[in-house]
PDB file of C-alpha atoms in Angstrom:
ATOM      1  CA  UNK A   9      85.553  84.149  80.119  1.00 69.00           C
ATOM      2  CA  UNK A  10      88.699  85.426  78.418  1.00 89.00           C
ATOM      3  CA  UNK A  11      91.662  85.559  80.756  1.00 97.00           C
ATOM      4  CA  UNK A  12      94.112  87.725  78.857  1.00 98.00           C
ATOM      5  CA  UNK A  13      96.030  90.918  79.503  1.00 98.00           C
ATOM      6  CA  UNK A  14      98.487  93.204  77.748  1.00 98.00           C
ATOM      7  CA  UNK A  15     101.041  95.402  79.474  1.00 98.00           C
ATOM      8  CA  UNK A  16     103.468  98.037  78.282  1.00 98.00           C
ATOM      9  CA  UNK A  17     106.372  99.428  80.276  1.00 97.00           C
ATOM     10  CA  UNK A  18     108.604 102.195  78.989  1.00 97.00           C
ATOM     11  CA  UNK A  19     111.515 103.512  81.029  1.00 95.00           C
ATOM     12  CA  UNK A  20     114.897 105.021  80.244  1.00 95.00           C
ATOM     13  CA  UNK A  21     116.300 101.497  80.587  1.00 94.00           C
ATOM     14  CA  UNK A  22     113.732  99.272  78.870  1.00 96.00           C
ATOM     15  CA  UNK A  23     110.767  99.311  76.509  1.00 97.00           C
ATOM     16  CA  UNK A  24     108.544  96.264  76.895  1.00 98.00           C
ATOM     17  CA  UNK A  25     105.295  95.163  75.289  1.00 98.00           C
ATOM     18  CA  UNK A  26     103.836  91.928  76.684  1.00 98.00           C
ATOM     19  CA  UNK A  27     100.617  89.989  76.085  1.00 98.00           C
ATOM     20  CA  UNK A  28      99.590  86.976  78.162  1.00 98.00           C
ATOM     21  CA  UNK A  29      96.769  84.444  77.815  1.00 98.00           C
ATOM     22  CA  UNK A  30      96.212  82.138  80.786  1.00 98.00           C
ATOM     23  CA  UNK A  31      94.092  79.748  78.712  1.00 97.00           C
ATOM     24  CA  UNK A  32      96.387  79.387  75.747  1.00 97.00           C
ATOM     25  CA  UNK A  33      97.868  76.547  73.758  1.00 97.00           C
ATOM     26  CA  UNK A  34     101.563  76.990  74.503  1.00 98.00           C
ATOM     27  CA  UNK A  35     102.309  79.508  71.755  1.00 98.00           C
ATOM     28  CA  UNK A  36     105.055  82.086  72.207  1.00 98.00           C
ATOM     29  CA  UNK A  37     106.548  84.963  70.262  1.00 98.00           C
ATOM     30  CA  UNK A  38     109.609  86.247  72.099  1.00 98.00           C
ATOM     31  CA  UNK A  39     112.046  89.005  71.156  1.00 97.00           C
ATOM     32  CA  UNK A  40     113.818  90.133  74.310  1.00 95.00           C
ATOM     33  CA  UNK A  41     117.450  90.618  73.217  1.00 93.00           C
ATOM     34  CA  UNK A  42     118.305  88.219  76.074  1.00 96.00           C
ATOM     35  CA  UNK A  43     118.560  84.797  74.396  1.00 96.00           C
ATOM     36  CA  UNK A  44     118.582  82.789  77.618  1.00 97.00           C
ATOM     37  CA  UNK A  45     115.366  84.506  78.794  1.00 97.00           C
ATOM     38  CA  UNK A  46     113.769  83.779  75.413  1.00 97.00           C
ATOM     39  CA  UNK A  47     114.605  80.118  75.981  1.00 98.00           C
ATOM     40  CA  UNK A  48     113.240  80.088  79.556  1.00 98.00           C
ATOM     41  CA  UNK A  49     110.057  81.988  78.645  1.00 98.00           C
ATOM     42  CA  UNK A  50     109.451  79.615  75.745  1.00 98.00           C
ATOM     43  CA  UNK A  51     109.692  76.663  78.169  1.00 97.00           C
ATOM     44  CA  UNK A  52     107.407  78.472  80.627  1.00 98.00           C
ATOM     45  CA  UNK A  53     104.809  79.084  77.921  1.00 98.00           C
ATOM     46  CA  UNK A  54     104.788  75.526  76.599  1.00 98.00           C
ATOM     47  CA  UNK A  55     104.719  73.787  79.978  1.00 98.00           C
ATOM     48  CA  UNK A  56     101.968  76.048  81.338  1.00 98.00           C
ATOM     49  CA  UNK A  57      99.893  75.929  78.153  1.00 98.00           C
ATOM     50  CA  UNK A  58      99.878  79.725  78.168  1.00 98.00           C
ATOM     51  CA  UNK A  59     100.220  82.075  75.210  1.00 98.00           C
ATOM     52  CA  UNK A  60     102.892  84.744  75.590  1.00 98.00           C
ATOM     53  CA  UNK A  61     104.163  87.528  73.374  1.00 98.00           C
ATOM     54  CA  UNK A  62     107.080  89.664  74.523  1.00 98.00           C
ATOM     55  CA  UNK A  63     108.917  92.401  72.683  1.00 98.00           C
ATOM     56  CA  UNK A  64     111.640  93.934  74.821  1.00 97.00           C
ATOM     57  CA  UNK A  65     114.407  96.401  74.108  1.00 95.00           C
ATOM     58  CA  UNK A  66     116.748  97.189  76.950  1.00 94.00           C
ATOM     59  CA  UNK A  67     120.194  98.427  77.889  1.00 94.00           C
ATOM     60  CA  UNK A  68     121.817  95.045  77.305  1.00 90.00           C
ATOM     61  CA  UNK A  69     125.077  96.823  76.481  1.00 91.00           C
ATOM     62  CA  UNK A  70     125.312  97.256  80.270  1.00 89.00           C
ATOM     63  CA  UNK A  71     123.961  93.806  81.176  1.00 91.00           C
ATOM     64  CA  UNK A  72     120.742  91.767  81.112  1.00 95.00           C
ATOM     65  CA  UNK A  73     119.549  92.866  84.560  1.00 95.00           C
ATOM     66  CA  UNK A  74     117.057  95.617  83.686  1.00 96.00           C
ATOM     67  CA  UNK A  75     115.484  93.718  80.807  1.00 97.00           C
ATOM     68  CA  UNK A  76     115.094  90.523  82.844  1.00 97.00           C
ATOM     69  CA  UNK A  77     113.724  92.384  85.865  1.00 97.00           C
ATOM     70  CA  UNK A  78     111.236  94.406  83.841  1.00 97.00           C
ATOM     71  CA  UNK A  79     109.956  91.348  81.983  1.00 98.00           C
ATOM     72  CA  UNK A  80     109.234  89.845  85.402  1.00 98.00           C
ATOM     73  CA  UNK A  81     107.362  93.011  86.385  1.00 98.00           C
ATOM     74  CA  UNK A  82     105.287  93.006  83.194  1.00 98.00           C
ATOM     75  CA  UNK A  83     104.523  89.283  83.316  1.00 98.00           C
ATOM     76  CA  UNK A  84     103.393  89.581  86.923  1.00 98.00           C
ATOM     77  CA  UNK A  85     101.140  92.527  86.125  1.00 98.00           C
ATOM     78  CA  UNK A  86      99.656  90.678  83.156  1.00 98.00           C
ATOM     79  CA  UNK A  87      98.973  87.513  85.174  1.00 98.00           C
ATOM     80  CA  UNK A  88      97.279  89.496  87.921  1.00 98.00           C
ATOM     81  CA  UNK A  89      95.139  91.440  85.457  1.00 98.00           C
ATOM     82  CA  UNK A  90      94.212  88.340  83.449  1.00 98.00           C
ATOM     83  CA  UNK A  91      92.980  86.504  86.567  1.00 97.00           C
ATOM     84  CA  UNK A  92      90.705  89.361  87.620  1.00 94.00           C
ATOM     85  CA  UNK A  93      89.045  88.704  90.987  1.00 91.00           C
ATOM     86  CA  UNK A  94      90.231  85.048  90.880  1.00 93.00           C
ATOM     87  CA  UNK A  95      86.783  83.616  91.482  1.00 91.00           C
ATOM     88  CA  UNK A  96      86.633  79.882  90.879  1.00 91.00           C
ATOM     89  CA  UNK A  97      90.353  79.229  90.531  1.00 95.00           C
ATOM     90  CA  UNK A  98      92.182  76.508  92.410  1.00 95.00           C
ATOM     91  CA  UNK A  99      94.555  79.149  93.865  1.00 96.00           C
ATOM     92  CA  UNK A 100      97.312  76.685  94.884  1.00 97.00           C
ATOM     93  CA  UNK A 101      99.641  74.781  92.597  1.00 98.00           C
ATOM     94  CA  UNK A 102     102.816  72.751  92.920  1.00 98.00           C
ATOM     95  CA  UNK A 103     105.171  70.872  90.661  1.00 98.00           C
ATOM     96  CA  UNK A 104     108.385  68.876  90.801  1.00 98.00           C
ATOM     97  CA  UNK A 105     110.362  68.835  87.557  1.00 98.00           C
ATOM     98  CA  UNK A 106     113.494  66.750  86.978  1.00 98.00           C
ATOM     99  CA  UNK A 107     115.908  68.010  84.353  1.00 97.00           C
ATOM    100  CA  UNK A 108     118.538  65.338  83.916  1.00 98.00           C
ATOM    101  CA  UNK A 109     120.539  65.430  87.188  1.00 98.00           C
ATOM    102  CA  UNK A 110     118.677  68.458  88.611  1.00 98.00           C
ATOM    103  CA  UNK A 111     115.399  68.512  90.528  1.00 98.00           C
ATOM    104  CA  UNK A 112     113.361  71.696  90.931  1.00 98.00           C
ATOM    105  CA  UNK A 113     110.198  72.243  92.963  1.00 98.00           C
ATOM    106  CA  UNK A 114     107.833  75.208  92.759  1.00 98.00           C
ATOM    107  CA  UNK A 115     104.814  75.872  94.966  1.00 98.00           C
ATOM    108  CA  UNK A 116     102.500  78.859  94.394  1.00 98.00           C
ATOM    109  CA  UNK A 117      99.582  80.463  96.178  1.00 98.00           C
ATOM    110  CA  UNK A 118      97.727  83.151  94.223  1.00 97.00           C
ATOM    111  CA  UNK A 119      96.897  84.743  97.544  1.00 95.00           C
ATOM    112  CA  UNK A 120      97.298  88.480  96.863  1.00 94.00           C
ATOM    113  CA  UNK A 121     100.115  88.292  99.451  1.00 96.00           C
ATOM    114  CA  UNK A 122     103.400  88.617  97.545  1.00 98.00           C
ATOM    115  CA  UNK A 123     106.371  86.678  98.831  1.00 98.00           C
ATOM    116  CA  UNK A 124     109.317  84.771  97.380  1.00 98.00           C
ATOM    117  CA  UNK A 125     111.259  82.005  99.100  1.00 98.00           C
ATOM    118  CA  UNK A 126     114.182  80.771  97.023  1.00 98.00           C
ATOM    119  CA  UNK A 127     116.314  77.848  98.159  1.00 98.00           C
ATOM    120  CA  UNK A 128     119.118  76.732  95.912  1.00 96.00           C
ATOM    121  CA  UNK A 129     122.589  77.658  94.753  1.00 96.00           C
ATOM    122  CA  UNK A 130     123.783  77.670  91.173  1.00 98.00           C
ATOM    123  CA  UNK A 131     127.270  76.261  90.564  1.00 97.00           C
ATOM    124  CA  UNK A 132     127.973  78.865  87.853  1.00 97.00           C
ATOM    125  CA  UNK A 133     127.540  82.633  87.896  1.00 97.00           C
ATOM    126  CA  UNK A 134     126.762  82.676  84.186  1.00 97.00           C
ATOM    127  CA  UNK A 135     124.981  80.591  81.586  1.00 97.00           C
ATOM    128  CA  UNK A 136     126.462  81.866  78.356  1.00 93.00           C
ATOM    129  CA  UNK A 137     126.345  85.638  78.831  1.00 93.00           C
ATOM    130  CA  UNK A 138     123.393  85.510  81.263  1.00 96.00           C
ATOM    131  CA  UNK A 139     124.064  86.289  84.936  1.00 97.00           C
ATOM    132  CA  UNK A 140     122.365  83.576  86.970  1.00 98.00           C
ATOM    133  CA  UNK A 141     121.605  85.986  89.837  1.00 97.00           C
ATOM    134  CA  UNK A 142     118.998  87.485  87.481  1.00 98.00           C
ATOM    135  CA  UNK A 143     116.840  84.374  87.940  1.00 98.00           C
ATOM    136  CA  UNK A 144     116.109  85.427  91.518  1.00 98.00           C
ATOM    137  CA  UNK A 145     115.474  89.006  90.375  1.00 98.00           C
ATOM    138  CA  UNK A 146     112.978  87.835  87.742  1.00 98.00           C
ATOM    139  CA  UNK A 147     111.152  85.534  90.163  1.00 98.00           C
ATOM    140  CA  UNK A 148     110.951  88.159  92.912  1.00 98.00           C
ATOM    141  CA  UNK A 149     109.532  90.839  90.604  1.00 98.00           C
ATOM    142  CA  UNK A 150     107.135  88.318  89.031  1.00 98.00           C
ATOM    143  CA  UNK A 151     105.849  87.254  92.463  1.00 98.00           C
ATOM    144  CA  UNK A 152     105.601  90.847  93.675  1.00 98.00           C
ATOM    145  CA  UNK A 153     103.616  92.139  90.706  1.00 98.00           C
ATOM    146  CA  UNK A 154     101.405  89.049  90.415  1.00 98.00           C
ATOM    147  CA  UNK A 155     100.859  89.311  94.184  1.00 98.00           C
ATOM    148  CA  UNK A 156     101.523  85.630  94.696  1.00 98.00           C
ATOM    149  CA  UNK A 157     103.323  83.560  97.288  1.00 98.00           C
ATOM    150  CA  UNK A 158     106.076  81.760  95.382  1.00 98.00           C
ATOM    151  CA  UNK A 159     108.373  79.094  96.813  1.00 98.00           C
ATOM    152  CA  UNK A 160     111.208  77.794  94.648  1.00 98.00           C
ATOM    153  CA  UNK A 161     113.465  74.951  95.771  1.00 98.00           C
ATOM    154  CA  UNK A 162     116.284  73.457  93.760  1.00 98.00           C
ATOM    155  CA  UNK A 163     116.859  70.210  95.617  1.00 98.00           C
ATOM    156  CA  UNK A 164     120.035  69.301  93.774  1.00 98.00           C
ATOM    157  CA  UNK A 165     121.874  69.518  90.488  1.00 98.00           C
ATOM    158  CA  UNK A 166     125.289  70.391  89.112  1.00 97.00           C
ATOM    159  CA  UNK A 167     124.479  71.861  85.694  1.00 98.00           C
ATOM    160  CA  UNK A 168     123.276  75.436  86.139  1.00 98.00           C
ATOM    161  CA  UNK A 169     121.369  75.476  82.847  1.00 98.00           C
ATOM    162  CA  UNK A 170     119.467  72.340  83.868  1.00 98.00           C
ATOM    163  CA  UNK A 171     118.676  73.754  87.302  1.00 98.00           C
ATOM    164  CA  UNK A 172     117.230  76.990  85.918  1.00 98.00           C
ATOM    165  CA  UNK A 173     115.339  75.157  83.202  1.00 98.00           C
ATOM    166  CA  UNK A 174     113.768  72.947  85.874  1.00 98.00           C
ATOM    167  CA  UNK A 175     112.662  76.052  87.784  1.00 98.00           C
ATOM    168  CA  UNK A 176     110.901  77.602  84.799  1.00 98.00           C
ATOM    169  CA  UNK A 177     109.181  74.362  83.823  1.00 98.00           C
ATOM    170  CA  UNK A 178     108.031  73.750  87.405  1.00 98.00           C
ATOM    171  CA  UNK A 179     106.854  77.369  87.695  1.00 98.00           C
ATOM    172  CA  UNK A 180     104.749  76.940  84.577  1.00 98.00           C
ATOM    173  CA  UNK A 181     103.179  73.702  85.732  1.00 98.00           C
ATOM    174  CA  UNK A 182     102.456  75.015  89.226  1.00 98.00           C
ATOM    175  CA  UNK A 183     100.814  78.134  87.786  1.00 98.00           C
ATOM    176  CA  UNK A 184      98.836  76.080  85.302  1.00 98.00           C
ATOM    177  CA  UNK A 185      97.364  74.139  88.221  1.00 98.00           C
ATOM    178  CA  UNK A 186      96.759  77.205  90.406  1.00 98.00           C
ATOM    179  CA  UNK A 187      94.978  79.146  87.641  1.00 97.00           C
ATOM    180  CA  UNK A 188      92.655  76.301  86.648  1.00 96.00           C
ATOM    181  CA  UNK A 189      88.981  76.943  87.160  1.00 93.00           C
ATOM    182  CA  UNK A 190      87.530  74.430  89.620  1.00 89.00           C
ATOM    183  CA  UNK A 191      83.921  73.636  88.650  1.00 87.00           C
ATOM    184  CA  UNK A 192      83.161  72.447  92.173  1.00 86.00           C
ATOM    185  CA  UNK A 193      83.343  75.939  93.633  1.00 81.00           C
ATOM    186  CA  UNK A 194      81.323  77.695  90.889  1.00 75.00           C
ATOM    187  CA  UNK A 195      82.817  81.150  90.927  1.00 74.00           C
ATOM    188  CA  UNK A 196      83.426  81.390  94.657  1.00 78.00           C
ATOM    189  CA  UNK A 197      86.628  82.934  95.964  1.00 75.00           C
ATOM    190  CA  UNK A 198      88.942  80.173  97.259  1.00 73.00           C
ATOM    191  CA  UNK A 199      89.343  81.714 100.707  1.00 72.00           C
ATOM    192  CA  UNK A 200      87.602  81.458 104.066  1.00 71.00           C
ATOM    193  CA  UNK A 201      88.163  85.229 104.420  1.00 72.00           C
ATOM    194  CA  UNK A 202      85.806  85.943 101.542  1.00 69.00           C
ATOM    195  CA  UNK A 203      88.527  87.843  99.694  1.00 67.00           C
ATOM    196  CA  UNK A 204      92.010  87.463  98.311  1.00 70.00           C
TER     197      UNK A 204
END
């Protein structure tokens, strides 16, 4: 079973081409014009053992908001498509990731019920030129389009870069666990409802 998907999104604000492989080897090719997102998506890819290709052109002369948001939309759509009917997957995943002084926790449920809970405050409004409020925007659109329940908690930290890096690494590891095929359930949907 090949769990891959490709998505294109073209608007007046952004043009994005994205390919995602759930069962990858941690390879990424990223050209987003938002260097901090390239860095975070590279971490996400390596720590989840996914393969990810993103080419994005956006109105970064305004700011990074539209590009970051639309990458989240495309990645969510690709994850949802790649997982198909989700038969046999573990469905739930969680990870704690320390990044120096910061500790991030991510818990996911690939439930087909989109929701984001985000608990944490960044000390800085920017990392380089990147507006840190865009992290929430990315996560919300990713959760919405992937139709997953996503809880993100930054327990503590004082370096904003470290805190965000912990989130992306924990997100990757939680999703890696949730998307794993569990041989014990042999293609059954992981739900007492009989559907997700």
